[in-house]
Short mmCIF file of C-alpha atoms and ligand atoms in Angstrom, two decimals:
data_model
loop_
_atom_site.label_atom_id
_atom_site.label_comp_id
_atom_site.label_asym_id
_atom_site.label_seq_id
_atom_site.Cartn_x
_atom_site.Cartn_y
_atom_site.Cartn_z
CA MET A 186 109.43 119.62 85.57
CA ARG A 187 111.71 120.99 88.43
CA VAL A 188 114.29 118.97 89.85
CA VAL A 189 116.08 119.34 93.10
CA VAL A 190 119.36 117.81 94.32
CA LEU A 191 119.65 117.04 97.77
CA PRO A 192 123.09 115.75 99.26
CA THR A 193 121.67 112.80 101.27
CA SER A 194 118.75 110.12 101.02
CA ALA A 195 117.69 111.75 104.44
CA GLU A 196 117.25 115.27 102.82
CA VAL A 197 115.16 113.94 99.91
CA GLY A 198 113.27 111.95 102.30
CA GLU A 199 112.57 115.33 104.29
CA ALA A 200 111.86 117.53 101.26
CA ALA A 201 109.47 114.96 99.81
CA ALA A 202 107.55 114.57 103.59
CA ALA A 203 107.51 118.17 103.45
CA GLU A 204 105.58 118.51 100.01
CA ILE A 205 103.36 116.45 101.56
CA ALA A 206 102.56 117.96 104.80
CA ALA A 207 102.09 121.26 103.06
CA VAL A 208 99.28 119.75 101.10
CA VAL A 209 97.76 117.85 103.88
CA THR A 210 97.98 121.14 106.13
CA GLU A 211 96.37 123.08 103.46
CA ARG A 212 93.60 120.69 103.03
CA PRO A 213 93.19 118.22 105.82
CA ASP A 214 90.76 115.57 103.56
CA ALA A 215 93.90 115.60 100.70
CA VAL A 216 93.81 112.77 98.67
CA LEU A 217 97.52 110.89 98.52
CA GLY A 218 98.70 109.16 95.23
CA LEU A 219 101.33 106.51 97.19
CA ALA A 220 103.90 104.45 95.52
CA THR A 221 105.64 101.46 97.30
CA GLY A 222 108.99 100.15 97.27
CA ASP A 223 112.25 101.38 98.69
CA SER A 224 112.41 105.21 97.31
CA PRO A 225 109.63 106.81 99.33
CA LEU A 226 110.15 105.35 102.53
CA GLY A 227 112.24 107.74 103.91
CA ALA A 228 109.53 110.30 103.22
CA TYR A 229 106.86 108.26 104.64
CA ALA A 230 109.04 107.95 107.71
CA ALA A 231 109.67 111.56 108.10
CA LEU A 232 105.98 112.27 107.46
CA GLY A 233 105.35 109.51 110.40
CA ARG A 234 107.86 111.79 112.64
CA ARG A 235 105.69 114.86 111.75
CA VAL A 236 102.44 113.17 112.92
CA GLU A 237 104.06 111.99 116.27
CA ARG A 238 105.91 115.21 117.07
CA ASP A 239 104.28 118.03 115.52
CA GLY A 240 100.74 116.80 115.61
CA LEU A 241 100.19 116.51 111.94
CA ASP A 242 96.83 114.98 111.17
CA LEU A 243 96.07 112.35 108.27
CA SER A 244 93.03 111.06 109.95
CA ARG A 245 90.88 112.71 107.42
CA ALA A 246 93.25 111.93 104.49
CA ARG A 247 92.61 109.09 101.99
CA GLY A 248 94.80 107.47 99.27
CA PHE A 249 95.17 105.25 96.13
CA ALA A 250 98.18 103.31 95.80
CA LEU A 251 99.81 103.26 92.48
CA ASP A 252 99.96 99.75 91.57
CA GLU A 253 99.53 96.13 92.91
CA TYR A 254 100.57 92.64 91.74
CA VAL A 255 98.32 90.43 90.22
CA GLY A 256 97.65 86.80 92.01
CA LEU A 257 98.90 87.89 95.59
CA ASP A 258 96.19 87.92 98.47
CA PRO A 259 95.84 91.13 100.16
CA SER A 260 97.07 89.56 103.20
CA ASP A 261 100.32 88.36 101.64
CA PRO A 262 103.09 90.49 103.25
CA GLN A 263 104.49 91.24 99.79
CA SER A 264 101.51 92.67 98.40
CA TYR A 265 101.26 96.42 97.92
CA ASN A 266 98.22 96.07 99.87
CA ALA A 267 99.99 95.06 103.20
CA VAL A 268 103.22 97.14 102.25
CA ILE A 269 100.74 100.41 102.33
CA ASP A 270 99.32 99.12 105.81
CA ARG A 271 102.94 98.41 106.96
CA THR A 272 104.37 101.74 105.82
CA VAL A 273 101.75 104.38 105.17
CA THR A 274 98.45 103.78 106.67
CA THR A 275 99.28 102.56 110.42
CA PRO A 276 102.35 104.59 111.18
CA LEU A 277 100.75 107.68 109.50
CA ARG A 278 97.50 107.33 111.74
CA MET A 279 95.37 107.37 108.56
CA ARG A 280 91.98 105.36 108.97
CA ALA A 281 91.62 101.60 108.13
CA GLY A 282 90.77 101.43 104.53
CA ALA A 283 91.72 105.12 103.81
CA VAL A 284 94.06 103.88 101.10
CA ARG A 285 92.51 102.20 97.98
CA VAL A 286 94.90 99.58 96.34
CA PRO A 287 94.24 97.99 93.26
CA ALA A 288 92.41 94.62 93.70
CA GLY A 289 95.15 92.70 92.12
CA ALA A 290 93.60 89.30 93.46
CA ALA A 291 90.13 89.92 91.75
CA ALA A 292 88.82 87.32 89.06
CA ASP A 293 87.71 89.90 86.83
CA LEU A 294 91.12 92.04 86.59
CA ASP A 295 89.80 94.14 83.62
CA ALA A 296 86.62 95.26 85.70
CA ALA A 297 89.00 95.74 88.70
CA ALA A 298 91.23 97.93 86.78
CA ASP A 299 88.09 100.07 85.31
CA ALA A 300 86.79 100.48 88.81
CA TYR A 301 89.89 101.85 90.43
CA GLU A 302 90.37 104.19 87.34
CA ARG A 303 86.88 105.68 87.79
CA ALA A 304 87.53 105.90 91.45
CA ILE A 305 90.30 107.97 91.00
CA GLU A 306 88.88 109.98 88.24
CA GLU A 307 85.79 110.91 90.77
CA SER A 308 88.01 111.86 93.70
CA GLY A 309 91.23 113.53 91.97
CA VAL A 310 94.62 113.21 93.52
CA ASP A 311 95.91 116.09 95.13
CA ILE A 312 99.64 115.01 95.54
CA GLN A 313 101.17 112.01 93.73
CA ILE A 314 104.29 110.49 95.05
CA LEU A 315 106.27 108.49 92.77
CA GLY A 316 109.65 106.32 92.59
CA ILE A 317 111.35 105.44 89.14
CA GLY A 318 112.71 102.37 88.01
CA ALA A 319 115.66 101.60 86.49
CA ASN A 320 114.70 101.42 83.32
CA GLY A 321 112.54 104.59 83.80
CA HIS A 322 108.90 102.99 84.66
CA ILE A 323 106.59 104.81 87.09
CA GLY A 324 103.93 102.64 88.56
CA PHE A 325 104.41 99.58 86.54
CA ASN A 326 104.15 101.28 83.13
CA GLU A 327 107.19 99.62 81.52
CA PRO A 328 108.94 100.98 78.31
CA GLY A 329 106.96 101.19 75.60
CA SER A 330 103.81 102.09 77.94
CA ALA A 331 101.79 104.92 75.67
CA PHE A 332 101.62 108.47 77.55
CA THR A 333 97.53 107.96 77.09
CA THR A 334 97.71 104.81 79.20
CA ARG A 335 94.86 104.29 82.26
CA THR A 336 94.86 101.75 85.05
CA ARG A 337 95.17 98.15 83.51
CA VAL A 338 96.84 94.91 83.87
CA VAL A 339 100.33 94.88 82.94
CA ALA A 340 103.29 92.31 82.26
CA LEU A 341 106.23 93.00 84.25
CA SER A 342 109.74 93.02 82.52
CA GLU A 343 112.30 90.71 83.63
CA ARG A 344 114.19 93.69 84.80
CA THR A 345 111.62 94.96 87.18
CA ARG A 346 110.88 91.30 88.23
CA LEU A 347 114.89 90.91 89.02
CA ASP A 348 114.89 94.46 90.91
CA ASN A 349 112.23 93.23 93.01
CA ALA A 350 113.25 89.60 93.53
CA ARG A 351 114.64 91.04 97.03
CA PHE A 352 111.38 91.07 98.52
CA PHE A 353 110.52 87.36 97.48
CA ALA A 354 111.96 84.28 98.80
CA THR A 355 113.28 82.83 95.28
CA PRO A 356 113.10 85.33 91.94
CA SER A 357 110.49 82.92 90.39
CA ASP A 358 107.95 83.91 93.62
CA VAL A 359 107.83 87.48 91.85
CA PRO A 360 104.55 87.97 90.13
CA THR A 361 104.73 88.12 86.28
CA HIS A 362 101.78 90.94 86.21
CA ALA A 363 100.35 93.89 87.83
CA LEU A 364 97.33 96.29 88.00
CA THR A 365 98.83 99.52 87.69
CA GLN A 366 97.46 103.19 86.89
CA GLY A 367 98.42 104.22 83.69
CA LEU A 368 100.55 107.34 82.61
CA ALA A 369 97.64 109.46 81.91
CA THR A 370 95.72 108.57 85.30
CA ILE A 371 99.26 109.79 86.83
CA MET A 372 99.34 112.67 84.85
CA ARG A 373 95.88 113.94 86.38
CA ALA A 374 97.15 114.53 89.80
CA ARG A 375 97.35 117.88 90.73
CA ARG A 376 101.11 117.83 91.83
CA ILE A 377 103.81 115.15 91.56
CA VAL A 378 106.75 114.43 93.99
CA LEU A 379 109.36 111.97 92.08
CA VAL A 380 112.00 110.58 94.40
CA ALA A 381 115.08 108.92 93.05
CA LEU A 382 118.06 107.70 95.28
CA GLY A 383 121.32 106.22 94.29
CA GLU A 384 123.59 105.81 91.27
CA ARG A 385 121.33 102.69 89.79
CA LYS A 386 118.95 105.28 89.06
CA ALA A 387 121.18 107.87 87.60
CA GLU A 388 120.17 107.09 83.93
CA ALA A 389 116.77 106.88 83.96
CA VAL A 390 116.64 110.00 85.92
CA ARG A 391 118.68 111.65 82.97
CA ALA A 392 116.24 109.99 80.45
CA ALA A 393 113.32 111.79 82.65
CA VAL A 394 114.53 114.96 82.77
CA GLU A 395 116.78 115.57 79.73
CA GLY A 396 115.55 112.81 77.00
CA ARG A 397 112.79 113.90 74.61
CA PRO A 398 109.53 112.59 76.37
CA SER A 399 109.14 109.45 74.79
CA ALA A 400 107.60 105.74 76.05
CA ALA A 401 111.01 104.54 75.86
CA CYS A 402 111.43 106.01 79.03
CA PRO A 403 107.99 106.35 80.63
CA ALA A 404 108.95 109.01 83.59
CA SER A 405 109.72 111.55 80.88
CA VAL A 406 105.95 112.24 80.33
CA LEU A 407 106.41 114.07 83.56
CA GLN A 408 107.85 117.04 81.56
CA ASP A 409 104.41 117.71 80.58
CA HIS A 410 103.36 118.20 83.82
CA PRO A 411 102.52 121.55 85.07
CA ASP A 412 103.58 121.02 88.65
CA ALA A 413 105.81 118.02 88.58
CA LEU A 414 108.96 117.93 91.14
CA LEU A 415 112.05 115.45 91.02
CA VAL A 416 113.59 115.53 94.46
CA VAL A 417 116.85 113.30 93.91
CA ASP A 418 120.06 112.66 95.99
CA GLU A 419 123.59 113.48 94.32
CA ALA A 420 124.31 110.07 92.85
CA ALA A 421 120.75 109.84 91.26
CA ALA A 422 121.78 113.16 89.75
CA SER A 423 124.94 112.50 88.53
CA ARG A 424 124.24 112.44 84.86
CA ILE A 425 122.21 115.51 84.57
CA ALA A 426 123.94 118.14 82.98
CA VAL A 427 125.50 120.75 85.29
CA SER A 428 123.98 123.40 82.98
CA SER A 429 120.50 121.97 82.87
CA SER A 430 118.03 124.81 83.66
CA ALA A 431 115.37 122.49 85.40
CA VAL A 432 117.82 121.76 88.03
CA ASN A 433 118.31 122.96 91.46
CA ARG A 434 121.40 121.77 92.96
CA PHE A 435 121.18 121.87 97.06
CA PRO A 436 118.75 124.59 97.68
CA ARG A 437 117.87 125.84 100.85
CA LEU A 438 114.72 123.95 100.35
CA LEU A 439 113.68 122.78 103.92
CA ALA A 440 114.16 126.09 104.88
CA ARG A 441 111.58 127.32 102.11
CA ARG A 442 108.49 125.67 103.78
C1 F6R B 693 105.94 101.15 93.53
C2 F6R B 693 106.01 101.50 91.84
C3 F6R B 693 107.60 101.43 91.34
C4 F6R B 693 108.58 102.15 91.92
C5 F6R B 693 109.79 101.46 91.40
C6 F6R B 693 111.01 102.06 92.14
O1 F6R B 693 104.51 101.33 93.72
O2 F6R B 693 105.05 101.97 91.08
O3 F6R B 693 107.32 102.22 89.78
O4 F6R B 693 108.32 103.33 92.40
O5 F6R B 693 110.06 100.36 90.73
O6 F6R B 693 111.29 101.23 93.07
P1 F6R B 693 112.13 101.45 94.34
O7 F6R B 693 111.81 102.56 95.02
O8 F6R B 693 111.99 100.13 95.29
O9 F6R B 693 113.52 101.30 93.71
#
């Protein structure tokens, strides 16, 4: 696991976009793993600028979303299906339907989870973008999730439901369950780029980078990934020891690619 600390969220977004753009440039039909939430929005916006300005072409790329709420119709504006359409598929000019999202409204959720896991296994993921929850979750793999987990139905923690209440009319409207890729599913991606912004994520980032890998901090599983990069702003990095050898503070990262 490598950690790159950049001064601002804008630079974090640019750096994460550069990682994705490099993969797509090398392999136009790349398979992207896509997180929702606020953290990757800067990266998606920066990628959109590369599409508009530099002619980056994602028309052959495909993707898999990390997760979806249970019980929201795909047409619900807060469903991750709709969020992916608004923030990824449309602005990045990907083909309609190029990004698959777990079927959170399916009658048989276990069958939907198995089908999703199989589809990811068959296609592989070239680069997976992640955010991190304040409690260390990745995807909706809450603390306590085994490192061997695959795509499945999970209950959301109260903390996660409160954190996500900002997107809903009232906190009780936040779904109680989600379909999520498991930690083992995420770990099969060839490359992983996790984005973390703000002081609210500092403790989770510290536990992910410096803690002993354990289900108490699901993101700590990434320590065992051969190509995982954490791109974080100063506030999110504020609890990592300055001496930590995995950490590169303010590199000339953008000049590198
Ligand atoms: C989203 C997801 C979650 C978020 C995490 C951080 O698809 O799987 O793990 O990445 O909850 O959310 P934000 O970025 O909104 O702080």
